[in-house]
Tab-separated table of C-alpha atoms in Angstrom:
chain	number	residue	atom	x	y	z
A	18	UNK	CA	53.090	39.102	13.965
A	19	UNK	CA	50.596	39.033	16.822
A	20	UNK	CA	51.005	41.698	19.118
A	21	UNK	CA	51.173	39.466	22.158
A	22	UNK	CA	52.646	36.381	22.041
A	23	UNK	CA	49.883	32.890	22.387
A	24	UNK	CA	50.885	29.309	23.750
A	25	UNK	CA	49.506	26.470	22.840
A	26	UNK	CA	49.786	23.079	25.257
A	27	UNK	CA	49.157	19.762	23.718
A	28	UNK	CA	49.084	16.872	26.166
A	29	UNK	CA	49.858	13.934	24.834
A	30	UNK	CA	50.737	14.609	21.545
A	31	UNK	CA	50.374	11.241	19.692
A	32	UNK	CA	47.251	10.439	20.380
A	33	UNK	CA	46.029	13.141	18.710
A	34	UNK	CA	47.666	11.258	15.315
A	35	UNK	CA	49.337	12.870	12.682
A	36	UNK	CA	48.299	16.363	12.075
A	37	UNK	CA	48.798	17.209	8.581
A	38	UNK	CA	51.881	19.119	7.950
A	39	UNK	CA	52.597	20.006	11.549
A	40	UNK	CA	56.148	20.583	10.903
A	41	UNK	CA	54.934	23.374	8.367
A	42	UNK	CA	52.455	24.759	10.267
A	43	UNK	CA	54.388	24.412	13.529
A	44	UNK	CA	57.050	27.152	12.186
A	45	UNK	CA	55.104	29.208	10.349
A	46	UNK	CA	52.960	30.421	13.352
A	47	UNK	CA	56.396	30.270	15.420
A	48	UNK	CA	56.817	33.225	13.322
A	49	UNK	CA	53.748	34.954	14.648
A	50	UNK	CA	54.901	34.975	17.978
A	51	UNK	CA	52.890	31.669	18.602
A	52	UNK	CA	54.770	28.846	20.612
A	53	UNK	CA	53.477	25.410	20.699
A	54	UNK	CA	54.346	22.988	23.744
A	55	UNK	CA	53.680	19.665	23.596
A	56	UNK	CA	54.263	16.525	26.084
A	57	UNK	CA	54.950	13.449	24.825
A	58	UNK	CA	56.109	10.430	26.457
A	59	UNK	CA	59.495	10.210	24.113
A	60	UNK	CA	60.644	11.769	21.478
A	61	UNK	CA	60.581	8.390	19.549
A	62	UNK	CA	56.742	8.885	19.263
A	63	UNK	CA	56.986	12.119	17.366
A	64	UNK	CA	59.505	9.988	15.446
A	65	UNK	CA	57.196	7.375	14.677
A	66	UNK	CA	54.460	9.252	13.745
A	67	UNK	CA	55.998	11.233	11.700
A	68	UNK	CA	58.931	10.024	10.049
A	69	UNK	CA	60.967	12.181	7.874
A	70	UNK	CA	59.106	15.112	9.212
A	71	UNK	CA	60.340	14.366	12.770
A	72	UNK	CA	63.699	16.141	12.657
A	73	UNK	CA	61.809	19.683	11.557
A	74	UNK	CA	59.095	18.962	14.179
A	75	UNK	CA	61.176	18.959	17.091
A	76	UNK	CA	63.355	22.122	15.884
A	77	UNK	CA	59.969	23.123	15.708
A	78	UNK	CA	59.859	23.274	19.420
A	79	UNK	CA	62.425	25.624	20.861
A	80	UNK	CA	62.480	24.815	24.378
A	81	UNK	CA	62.075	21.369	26.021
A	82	UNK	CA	61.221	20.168	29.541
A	83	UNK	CA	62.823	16.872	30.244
A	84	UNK	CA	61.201	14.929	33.081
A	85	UNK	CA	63.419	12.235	33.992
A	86	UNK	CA	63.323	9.106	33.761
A	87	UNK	CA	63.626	9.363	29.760
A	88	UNK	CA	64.374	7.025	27.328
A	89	UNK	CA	68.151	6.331	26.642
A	90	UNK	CA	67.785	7.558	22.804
A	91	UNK	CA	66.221	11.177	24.372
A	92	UNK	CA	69.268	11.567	26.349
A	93	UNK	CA	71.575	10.867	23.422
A	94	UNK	CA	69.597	13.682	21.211
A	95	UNK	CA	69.141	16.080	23.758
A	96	UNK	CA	72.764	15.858	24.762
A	97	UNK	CA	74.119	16.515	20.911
A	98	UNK	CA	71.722	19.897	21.320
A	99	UNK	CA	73.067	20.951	24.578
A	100	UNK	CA	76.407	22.527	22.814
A	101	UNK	CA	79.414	21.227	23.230
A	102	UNK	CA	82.565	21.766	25.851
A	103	UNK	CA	86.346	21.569	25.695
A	104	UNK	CA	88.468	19.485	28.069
A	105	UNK	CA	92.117	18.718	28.947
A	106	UNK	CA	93.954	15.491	29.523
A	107	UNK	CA	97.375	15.638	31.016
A	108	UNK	CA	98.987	12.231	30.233
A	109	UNK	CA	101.781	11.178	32.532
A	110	UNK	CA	104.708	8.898	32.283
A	111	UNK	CA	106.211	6.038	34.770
A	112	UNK	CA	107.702	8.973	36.910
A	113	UNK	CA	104.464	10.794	37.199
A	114	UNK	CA	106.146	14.133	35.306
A	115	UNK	CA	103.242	14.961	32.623
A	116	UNK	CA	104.363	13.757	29.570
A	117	UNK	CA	101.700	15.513	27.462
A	118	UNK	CA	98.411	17.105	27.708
A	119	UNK	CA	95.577	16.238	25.051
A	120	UNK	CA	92.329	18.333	24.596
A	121	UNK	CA	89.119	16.608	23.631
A	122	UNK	CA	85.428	18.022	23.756
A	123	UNK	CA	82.139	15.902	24.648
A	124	UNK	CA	78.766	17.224	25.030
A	125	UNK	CA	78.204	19.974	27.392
A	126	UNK	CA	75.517	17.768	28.950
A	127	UNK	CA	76.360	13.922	28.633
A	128	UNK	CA	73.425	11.421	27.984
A	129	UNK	CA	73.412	10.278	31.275
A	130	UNK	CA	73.309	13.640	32.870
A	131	UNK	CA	70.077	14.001	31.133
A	132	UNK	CA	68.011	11.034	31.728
A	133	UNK	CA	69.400	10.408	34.998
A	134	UNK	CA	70.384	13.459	36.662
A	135	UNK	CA	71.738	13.535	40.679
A	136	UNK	CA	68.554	14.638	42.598
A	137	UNK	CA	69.102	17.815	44.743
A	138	UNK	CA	69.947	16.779	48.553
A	139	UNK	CA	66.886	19.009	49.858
A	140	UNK	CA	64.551	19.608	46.722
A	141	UNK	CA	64.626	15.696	45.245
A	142	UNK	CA	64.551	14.893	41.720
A	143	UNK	CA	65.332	17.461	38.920
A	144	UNK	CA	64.966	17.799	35.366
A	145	UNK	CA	66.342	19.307	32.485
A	146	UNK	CA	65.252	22.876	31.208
A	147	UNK	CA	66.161	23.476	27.573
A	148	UNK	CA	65.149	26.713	26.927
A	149	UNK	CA	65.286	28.467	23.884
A	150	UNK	CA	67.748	31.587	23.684
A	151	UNK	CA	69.098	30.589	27.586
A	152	UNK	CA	71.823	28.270	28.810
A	153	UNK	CA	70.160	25.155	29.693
A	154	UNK	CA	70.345	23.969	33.184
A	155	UNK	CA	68.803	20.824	35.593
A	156	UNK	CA	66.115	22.607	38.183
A	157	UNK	CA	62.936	21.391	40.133
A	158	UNK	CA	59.336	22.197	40.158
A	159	UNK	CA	57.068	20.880	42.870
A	160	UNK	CA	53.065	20.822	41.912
A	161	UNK	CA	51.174	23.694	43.697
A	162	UNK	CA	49.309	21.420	45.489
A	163	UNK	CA	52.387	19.956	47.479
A	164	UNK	CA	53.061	24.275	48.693
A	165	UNK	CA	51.042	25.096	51.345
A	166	UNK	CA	51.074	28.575	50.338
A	167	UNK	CA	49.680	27.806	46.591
A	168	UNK	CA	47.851	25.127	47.512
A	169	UNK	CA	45.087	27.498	48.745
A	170	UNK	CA	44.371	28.429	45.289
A	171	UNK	CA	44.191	25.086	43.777
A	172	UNK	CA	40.385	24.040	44.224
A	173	UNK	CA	40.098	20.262	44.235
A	174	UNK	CA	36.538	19.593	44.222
A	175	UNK	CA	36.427	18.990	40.973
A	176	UNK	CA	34.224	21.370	40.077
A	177	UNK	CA	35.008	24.327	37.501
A	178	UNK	CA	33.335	27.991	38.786
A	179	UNK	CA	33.226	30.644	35.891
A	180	UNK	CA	32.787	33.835	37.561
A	181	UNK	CA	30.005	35.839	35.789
A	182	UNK	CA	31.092	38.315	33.679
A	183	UNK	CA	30.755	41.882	34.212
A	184	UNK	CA	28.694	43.721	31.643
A	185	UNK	CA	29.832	47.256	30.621
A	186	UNK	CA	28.376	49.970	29.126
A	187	UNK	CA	29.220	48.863	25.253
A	188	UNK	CA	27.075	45.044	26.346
A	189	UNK	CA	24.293	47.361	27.047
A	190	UNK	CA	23.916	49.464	23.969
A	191	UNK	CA	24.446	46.329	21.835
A	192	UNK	CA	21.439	45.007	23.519
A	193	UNK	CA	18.983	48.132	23.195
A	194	UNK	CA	19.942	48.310	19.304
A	195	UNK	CA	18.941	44.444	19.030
């Protein structure tokens, strides 16, 4: 186990192909206190890439960020992960005297809920956050560019500056001795 955890970001996941045994590899180093995060368009491409392996691949991936508008089959999935909840029906007769009352349970998130979710009235749209070890819930992230406050620190000329590093006593020595 590394003694701090390391994340990994893939963008665009299928176009990198199939990596050999990824679903292998993926939980092995989950092991090691190493999460992967990935972004893919659907879930069906990690499907159709790779097959039978699919199912371990995404348990692979703990936590998912749904960003709405998602395919109908990601909603359905997602939705059968998102535990389940129990309801009651009360049943009436002619009269309207309950006549019975029948439980059923559904989803805790439906489908719908998922790919399409209510936008907040003052933040907009919102999307789902399925992460591992917490109850999932639909929030909202806005870029740092679109705060004024963060947008300061975004540069957006393009350009990448690598401050220079500092040498310390240890750089020094190393060079003397070579």
């Amino acid at each position: 186990e590394l003694p701090l955890p390391i994340y990994v970001f893939i963008d665009e996941l299928s176009l990198l192909g199939r990596i050999i045994d990824f679903e292998l590899r993926l939980n092995t180093i989950r092991k090691k206190r190493v999460s992967v995060w990935a972004a893919t368009q659907t879930l069906g491409q990690i499907e159709s890439l790779y097959g039978a392996d699919a199912t371990a691949i995404k348990a692979g991936f703990g936590s998912v960020i749904a960003v709405p508008p998602l395919d109908g089959s990601d909603g359905v999935y997602l939705a059968s992960r998102s535990g389940t909840t129990e309801g009651s029906q009360l049943s009436t007769n002619a009269t309207g005297v309950v006549a019975g009352v029948s439980r059923f349970h559904r989803p805790l998130l439906l489908a719908e809920e998922i790919t399409s979710p209510p936008p907040d009235s003052v933040l907009g749209p919102r999307m789902l956050f399925a992460l591992a070890g917490r109850r999932w819930f639909l929030g909202h992230l806005e870029a740092a560019y679109q705060n004024n406050e963060e947008a300061s620190f975004v540069d957006t000329s393009g350009e990448l500056t690598i401050p220079a590093r500092q040498a310390d006593a240890g750089d020094s020595e190393k060079a003397a001795g070579e």
